[in-house]
Amino acid sequence: EVQLVESGGGLVQPGGSLRLSCAASGFTFTNSAMTWVRQAPGKGPEWVSSISGLGGGKLYADNVKGRFTISRDNAKNTVYLQMNSLKLEDTAVYYCAKGGRDNWTQRGQGTQVTVSS
């Protein structure tokens, strides 16, 4: 059974930073691209970033490029999202998902990120 457990969310002021983590189990982690998506209240899921199985390929949405960094530690079955220079519009529930940008499937329970002054 695929399990994805996100952590690291919280309340941060504009301009601040957070690092999200996602611990994965139930599948061969190295074989799978991983993706972060987010969902703001009243909106649909928004793709944020994806990373290839070995970590060499990384993609970012235009509105987070240069501020967010995706990475993974395959020895720990964990994917990360370092978020810097956070903006009010980054407020959302952040989910990690198994798969790439266009074919992600299962996602975790999410972690809330609130950017507020």
CSV table of N, CA and C in Angstrom, one decimal:
chain,number,residue,atom,x,y,z
A,1,GLU,N,0.8,-1.2,0.0
A,1,GLU,CA,0.0,0.0,0.0
A,1,GLU,C,0.9,1.3,0.0
A,2,VAL,N,0.6,2.1,-0.9
A,2,VAL,CA,1.4,3.4,-1.0
A,2,VAL,C,1.0,4.3,0.2
A,3,GLN,N,2.0,4.8,0.9
A,3,GLN,CA,1.7,5.7,1.9
A,3,GLN,C,2.7,6.9,1.7
A,4,LEU,N,2.1,8.1,1.9
A,4,LEU,CA,2.9,9.4,1.7
A,4,LEU,C,2.5,10.2,2.9
A,5,VAL,N,3.5,10.6,3.7
A,5,VAL,CA,3.2,11.4,4.9
A,5,VAL,C,4.0,12.7,4.9
A,6,GLU,N,3.3,13.8,4.7
A,6,GLU,CA,3.9,15.1,4.7
A,6,GLU,C,4.1,15.7,6.0
A,7,SER,N,5.1,16.6,6.2
A,7,SER,CA,5.3,17.3,7.4
A,7,SER,C,6.0,18.6,7.1
A,8,GLY,N,6.1,19.5,8.1
A,8,GLY,CA,6.9,20.7,8.0
A,8,GLY,C,6.1,21.9,7.7
A,9,GLY,N,4.8,21.8,7.5
A,9,GLY,CA,4.0,23.0,7.3
A,9,GLY,C,3.9,23.9,8.6
A,10,GLY,N,3.4,25.1,8.4
A,10,GLY,CA,3.2,25.9,9.6
A,10,GLY,C,2.8,27.3,9.1
A,11,LEU,N,2.9,28.2,10.1
A,11,LEU,CA,2.6,29.6,9.9
A,11,LEU,C,3.9,30.4,9.8
A,12,VAL,N,4.0,31.2,8.7
A,12,VAL,CA,5.3,31.9,8.5
A,12,VAL,C,4.9,33.3,7.9
A,13,GLN,N,5.7,34.3,8.2
A,13,GLN,CA,5.5,35.6,7.7
A,13,GLN,C,6.0,35.7,6.2
A,14,PRO,N,5.5,36.6,5.5
A,14,PRO,CA,5.9,36.8,4.1
A,14,PRO,C,7.4,37.0,4.1
A,15,GLY,N,8.1,36.4,3.1
A,15,GLY,CA,9.5,36.5,3.0
A,15,GLY,C,10.2,35.4,3.8
A,16,GLY,N,9.5,34.6,4.6
A,16,GLY,CA,10.1,33.5,5.4
A,16,GLY,C,10.3,32.3,4.6
A,17,SER,N,10.7,31.2,5.3
A,17,SER,CA,11.1,30.0,4.7
A,17,SER,C,10.4,28.8,5.5
A,18,LEU,N,10.2,27.7,4.7
A,18,LEU,CA,9.8,26.5,5.3
A,18,LEU,C,10.4,25.4,4.5
A,19,ARG,N,10.6,24.2,5.2
A,19,ARG,CA,11.0,23.0,4.5
A,19,ARG,C,10.0,21.9,4.7
A,20,LEU,N,9.4,21.5,3.7
A,20,LEU,CA,8.4,20.4,3.7
A,20,LEU,C,9.1,19.1,3.5
A,21,SER,N,8.6,18.0,4.1
A,21,SER,CA,9.2,16.7,3.9
A,21,SER,C,8.0,15.7,3.6
A,22,CYS,N,8.3,14.7,2.9
A,22,CYS,CA,7.3,13.7,2.6
A,22,CYS,C,8.0,12.3,2.7
A,23,ALA,N,7.6,11.5,3.6
A,23,ALA,CA,8.1,10.2,3.8
A,23,ALA,C,7.2,9.2,3.0
A,24,ALA,N,7.9,8.4,2.2
A,24,ALA,CA,7.1,7.5,1.3
A,24,ALA,C,7.4,6.1,1.7
A,25,SER,N,6.4,5.2,1.5
A,25,SER,CA,6.5,3.8,1.7
A,25,SER,C,5.5,3.0,0.8
A,26,GLY,N,5.8,1.7,0.7
A,26,GLY,CA,4.8,0.9,-0.1
A,26,GLY,C,5.1,0.8,-1.5
A,27,PHE,N,6.2,1.3,-2.0
A,27,PHE,CA,6.5,1.2,-3.4
A,27,PHE,C,8.1,1.4,-3.5
A,28,THR,N,8.6,1.1,-4.7
A,28,THR,CA,10.0,1.3,-4.9
A,28,THR,C,10.3,2.7,-5.2
A,29,PHE,N,10.7,3.4,-4.2
A,29,PHE,CA,10.8,4.9,-4.3
A,29,PHE,C,11.7,5.4,-5.4
A,30,THR,N,12.8,4.7,-5.6
A,30,THR,CA,13.8,5.2,-6.6
A,30,THR,C,13.2,5.1,-8.0
A,31,ASN,N,12.3,4.2,-8.2
A,31,ASN,CA,11.7,4.1,-9.5
A,31,ASN,C,10.6,5.1,-9.9
A,32,SER,N,10.3,5.9,-8.9
A,32,SER,CA,9.1,6.8,-9.1
A,32,SER,C,9.5,8.3,-9.1
A,33,ALA,N,9.1,9.0,-10.1
A,33,ALA,CA,9.1,10.5,-9.9
A,33,ALA,C,8.2,10.9,-8.8
A,34,MET,N,8.5,12.0,-8.2
A,34,MET,CA,7.6,12.5,-7.1
A,34,MET,C,7.3,14.0,-7.4
A,35,THR,N,6.1,14.4,-6.9
A,35,THR,CA,5.6,15.7,-7.2
A,35,THR,C,5.0,16.3,-6.0
A,36,TRP,N,5.1,17.6,-6.0
A,36,TRP,CA,4.4,18.4,-4.9
A,36,TRP,C,3.3,19.2,-5.7
A,37,VAL,N,2.1,19.1,-5.1
A,37,VAL,CA,1.0,19.9,-5.5
A,37,VAL,C,0.4,20.6,-4.3
A,38,ARG,N,-0.3,21.7,-4.6
A,38,ARG,CA,-0.9,22.5,-3.5
A,38,ARG,C,-2.3,22.8,-3.9
A,39,GLN,N,-3.1,23.1,-2.8
A,39,GLN,CA,-4.5,23.4,-3.0
A,39,GLN,C,-4.9,24.5,-2.1
A,40,ALA,N,-5.3,25.6,-2.6
A,40,ALA,CA,-5.7,26.7,-1.8
A,40,ALA,C,-7.2,26.6,-1.6
A,41,PRO,N,-7.7,27.2,-0.5
A,41,PRO,CA,-9.2,27.2,-0.3
A,41,PRO,C,-10.0,27.6,-1.5
A,42,GLY,N,-11.0,26.8,-1.8
A,42,GLY,CA,-11.9,27.1,-2.9
A,42,GLY,C,-11.3,26.9,-4.3
A,43,LYS,N,-10.1,26.4,-4.4
A,43,LYS,CA,-9.4,26.2,-5.7
A,43,LYS,C,-9.1,24.8,-5.9
A,44,GLY,N,-8.8,24.4,-7.2
A,44,GLY,CA,-8.4,23.1,-7.5
A,44,GLY,C,-6.9,22.9,-7.2
A,45,PRO,N,-6.4,21.6,-7.4
A,45,PRO,CA,-5.0,21.3,-7.2
A,45,PRO,C,-4.2,22.1,-8.2
A,46,GLU,N,-3.0,22.6,-7.7
A,46,GLU,CA,-2.1,23.3,-8.5
A,46,GLU,C,-0.7,22.6,-8.4
A,47,TRP,N,-0.2,22.2,-9.6
A,47,TRP,CA,1.1,21.6,-9.6
A,47,TRP,C,2.2,22.6,-9.2
A,48,VAL,N,3.1,22.1,-8.4
A,48,VAL,CA,4.2,23.0,-7.9
A,48,VAL,C,5.5,22.6,-8.5
A,49,SER,N,5.9,21.3,-8.3
A,49,SER,CA,7.2,20.9,-8.7
A,49,SER,C,7.3,19.4,-8.8
A,50,SER,N,8.2,18.9,-9.6
A,50,SER,CA,8.4,17.4,-9.7
A,50,SER,C,9.9,17.1,-9.8
A,51,ILE,N,10.2,15.9,-9.4
A,51,ILE,CA,11.6,15.4,-9.5
A,51,ILE,C,11.6,14.0,-10.0
A,52,SER,N,12.6,13.7,-10.8
A,52,SER,CA,12.7,12.4,-11.3
A,52,SER,C,13.2,11.4,-10.3
A,53,GLY,N,13.2,10.1,-10.6
A,53,GLY,CA,13.5,9.1,-9.6
A,53,GLY,C,14.9,9.2,-9.0
A,54,LEU,N,15.8,9.5,-9.8
A,54,LEU,CA,17.2,9.6,-9.4
A,54,LEU,C,17.6,11.0,-9.0
A,55,GLY,N,16.6,11.9,-9.2
A,55,GLY,CA,16.8,13.3,-8.7
A,55,GLY,C,17.5,14.2,-9.7
A,56,GLY,N,17.8,13.7,-10.9
A,56,GLY,CA,18.5,14.6,-11.8
A,56,GLY,C,17.6,15.5,-12.6
A,57,GLY,N,16.4,15.2,-12.7
A,57,GLY,CA,15.4,16.1,-13.4
A,57,GLY,C,14.5,16.8,-12.5
A,58,LYS,N,14.4,18.1,-12.6
A,58,LYS,CA,13.5,18.8,-11.7
A,58,LYS,C,12.7,19.9,-12.5
A,59,LEU,N,11.5,20.0,-12.2
A,59,LEU,CA,10.6,20.9,-12.9
A,59,LEU,C,9.9,21.8,-11.8
A,60,TYR,N,9.7,23.0,-12.2
A,60,TYR,CA,9.0,24.0,-11.3
A,60,TYR,C,7.9,24.8,-12.0
A,61,ALA,N,6.8,25.0,-11.3
A,61,ALA,CA,5.9,26.0,-11.9
A,61,ALA,C,6.5,27.4,-11.9
A,62,ASP,N,6.1,28.1,-12.9
A,62,ASP,CA,6.7,29.5,-13.1
A,62,ASP,C,6.6,30.3,-11.8
A,63,ASN,N,5.5,30.2,-11.1
A,63,ASN,CA,5.3,31.1,-9.9
A,63,ASN,C,6.1,30.7,-8.7
A,64,VAL,N,6.8,29.6,-8.8
A,64,VAL,CA,7.6,29.2,-7.6
A,64,VAL,C,9.1,29.1,-8.0
A,65,LYS,N,9.4,29.2,-9.3
A,65,LYS,CA,10.7,29.0,-9.8
A,65,LYS,C,11.7,30.1,-9.2
A,66,GLY,N,12.8,29.7,-8.7
A,66,GLY,CA,13.7,30.6,-8.1
A,66,GLY,C,13.5,30.8,-6.6
A,67,ARG,N,12.4,30.3,-6.1
A,67,ARG,CA,12.1,30.4,-4.7
A,67,ARG,C,12.0,29.1,-4.0
A,68,PHE,N,11.5,28.1,-4.7
A,68,PHE,CA,11.3,26.7,-4.2
A,68,PHE,C,12.4,25.8,-4.8
A,69,THR,N,12.8,24.8,-4.0
A,69,THR,CA,13.7,23.8,-4.4
A,69,THR,C,13.3,22.4,-4.0
A,70,ILE,N,13.1,21.5,-5.0
A,70,ILE,CA,12.7,20.2,-4.7
A,70,ILE,C,14.0,19.3,-4.6
A,71,SER,N,14.0,18.3,-3.8
A,71,SER,CA,15.1,17.4,-3.6
A,71,SER,C,14.6,16.1,-3.1
A,72,ARG,N,15.4,15.1,-3.1
A,72,ARG,CA,15.0,13.8,-2.5
A,72,ARG,C,16.2,13.1,-2.0
A,73,ASP,N,16.0,12.2,-1.0
A,73,ASP,CA,17.0,11.4,-0.4
A,73,ASP,C,16.5,10.0,-0.6
A,74,ASN,N,17.0,9.3,-1.6
A,74,ASN,CA,16.5,7.9,-1.8
A,74,ASN,C,16.8,6.9,-0.8
A,75,ALA,N,17.9,7.2,0.0
A,75,ALA,CA,18.2,6.3,1.1
A,75,ALA,C,17.2,6.4,2.2
A,76,LYS,N,16.5,7.5,2.3
A,76,LYS,CA,15.5,7.7,3.3
A,76,LYS,C,14.1,7.7,2.8
A,77,ASN,N,13.9,7.4,1.5
A,77,ASN,CA,12.6,7.4,0.9
A,77,ASN,C,11.8,8.7,1.2
A,78,THR,N,12.5,9.8,1.1
A,78,THR,CA,11.9,11.1,1.4
A,78,THR,C,12.1,12.1,0.3
A,79,VAL,N,11.1,12.9,0.1
A,79,VAL,CA,11.2,14.0,-0.8
A,79,VAL,C,11.0,15.3,-0.1
A,80,TYR,N,11.7,16.4,-0.5
A,80,TYR,CA,11.6,17.6,0.2
A,80,TYR,C,11.2,18.8,-0.7
A,81,LEU,N,10.7,19.8,-0.1
A,81,LEU,CA,10.4,21.0,-0.8
A,81,LEU,C,10.9,22.2,0.1
A,82,GLN,N,12.0,22.8,-0.3
A,82,GLN,CA,12.5,24.0,0.4
A,82,GLN,C,11.8,25.2,-0.2
A,83,MET,N,11.1,26.0,0.6
A,83,MET,CA,10.4,27.1,0.2
A,83,MET,C,10.9,28.4,0.8
A,84,ASN,N,11.5,29.2,0.0
A,84,ASN,CA,12.0,30.5,0.5
A,84,ASN,C,11.2,31.7,-0.1
A,85,SER,N,11.4,32.8,0.5
A,85,SER,CA,10.7,34.1,0.0
A,85,SER,C,9.3,33.8,-0.2
A,86,LEU,N,8.7,33.3,0.8
A,86,LEU,CA,7.2,32.9,0.8
A,86,LEU,C,6.4,34.1,0.6
A,87,LYS,N,5.3,34.0,-0.1
A,87,LYS,CA,4.4,35.0,-0.4
A,87,LYS,C,3.0,34.6,0.1
A,88,LEU,N,2.1,35.6,0.3
A,88,LEU,CA,0.8,35.4,0.8
A,88,LEU,C,0.1,34.3,-0.1
A,89,GLU,N,0.3,34.4,-1.4
A,89,GLU,CA,-0.4,33.5,-2.4
A,89,GLU,C,0.2,32.1,-2.3
A,90,ASP,N,1.2,31.8,-1.5
A,90,ASP,CA,1.7,30.5,-1.4
A,90,ASP,C,0.9,29.7,-0.3
A,91,THR,N,0.0,30.4,0.3
A,91,THR,CA,-0.9,29.7,1.4
A,91,THR,C,-1.7,28.7,0.7
A,92,ALA,N,-1.6,27.4,1.2
A,92,ALA,CA,-2.3,26.3,0.7
A,92,ALA,C,-2.0,25.1,1.5
A,93,VAL,N,-2.8,24.0,1.2
A,93,VAL,CA,-2.4,22.7,1.7
A,93,VAL,C,-1.4,22.1,0.7
A,94,TYR,N,-0.3,21.6,1.1
A,94,TYR,CA,0.7,21.1,0.2
A,94,TYR,C,0.7,19.6,0.3
A,95,TYR,N,0.7,18.9,-0.8
A,95,TYR,CA,0.6,17.5,-0.9
A,95,TYR,C,1.8,16.9,-1.7
A,96,CYS,N,2.4,15.9,-1.2
A,96,CYS,CA,3.3,15.2,-2.1
A,96,CYS,C,2.5,14.0,-2.8
A,97,ALA,N,2.9,13.7,-4.0
A,97,ALA,CA,2.2,12.7,-4.8
A,97,ALA,C,3.2,11.8,-5.5
A,98,LYS,N,2.8,10.6,-5.7
A,98,LYS,CA,3.6,9.6,-6.5
A,98,LYS,C,3.4,9.8,-7.9
A,99,GLY,N,4.5,10.1,-8.6
A,99,GLY,CA,4.4,10.3,-10.1
A,99,GLY,C,4.9,11.6,-10.5
A,100,GLY,N,4.9,11.8,-11.8
A,100,GLY,CA,5.4,13.1,-12.4
A,100,GLY,C,4.3,14.1,-12.6
A,101,ARG,N,4.7,15.2,-13.2
A,101,ARG,CA,3.9,16.4,-13.3
A,101,ARG,C,2.5,16.0,-14.0
A,102,ASP,N,2.5,15.2,-15.0
A,102,ASP,CA,1.3,15.0,-15.7
A,102,ASP,C,0.6,13.6,-15.4
A,103,ASN,N,1.2,12.8,-14.5
A,103,ASN,CA,0.7,11.5,-14.2
A,103,ASN,C,0.7,11.1,-12.8
A,104,TRP,N,0.8,12.2,-11.9
A,104,TRP,CA,0.8,11.8,-10.5
A,104,TRP,C,-0.5,11.2,-10.1
A,105,THR,N,-0.4,10.3,-9.1
A,105,THR,CA,-1.6,9.5,-8.7
A,105,THR,C,-1.9,9.8,-7.2
A,106,GLN,N,-1.5,8.8,-6.4
A,106,GLN,CA,-1.8,8.9,-5.0
A,106,GLN,C,-1.1,10.1,-4.4
A,107,ARG,N,-1.7,10.8,-3.4
A,107,ARG,CA,-1.1,11.8,-2.7
A,107,ARG,C,-1.4,11.6,-1.2
A,108,GLY,N,-0.6,12.3,-0.4
A,108,GLY,CA,-0.7,12.1,1.1
A,108,GLY,C,-1.9,13.0,1.7
A,109,GLN,N,-1.8,13.1,3.0
A,109,GLN,CA,-2.9,13.8,3.6
A,109,GLN,C,-2.7,15.4,3.6
A,110,GLY,N,-1.5,15.8,3.3
A,110,GLY,CA,-1.2,17.2,3.1
A,110,GLY,C,-0.7,17.8,4.4
A,111,THR,N,0.0,19.0,4.2
A,111,THR,CA,0.4,19.8,5.3
A,111,THR,C,0.1,21.2,5.0
A,112,GLN,N,-0.4,21.9,6.0
A,112,GLN,CA,-0.9,23.3,5.8
A,112,GLN,C,0.2,24.3,5.9
A,113,VAL,N,0.3,25.1,4.9
A,113,VAL,CA,1.3,26.2,4.9
A,113,VAL,C,0.5,27.5,4.8
A,114,THR,N,0.7,28.4,5.8
A,114,THR,CA,0.0,29.6,5.9
A,114,THR,C,1.0,30.8,6.0
A,115,VAL,N,0.9,31.6,5.0
A,115,VAL,CA,1.8,32.8,4.9
A,115,VAL,C,1.0,34.0,5.3
A,116,SER,N,1.3,34.6,6.4
A,116,SER,CA,0.5,35.7,6.9
A,116,SER,C,1.4,36.6,7.8
A,117,SER,N,1.1,37.9,7.7
A,117,SER,CA,1.8,38.9,8.6
A,117,SER,C,1.0,39.1,9.9
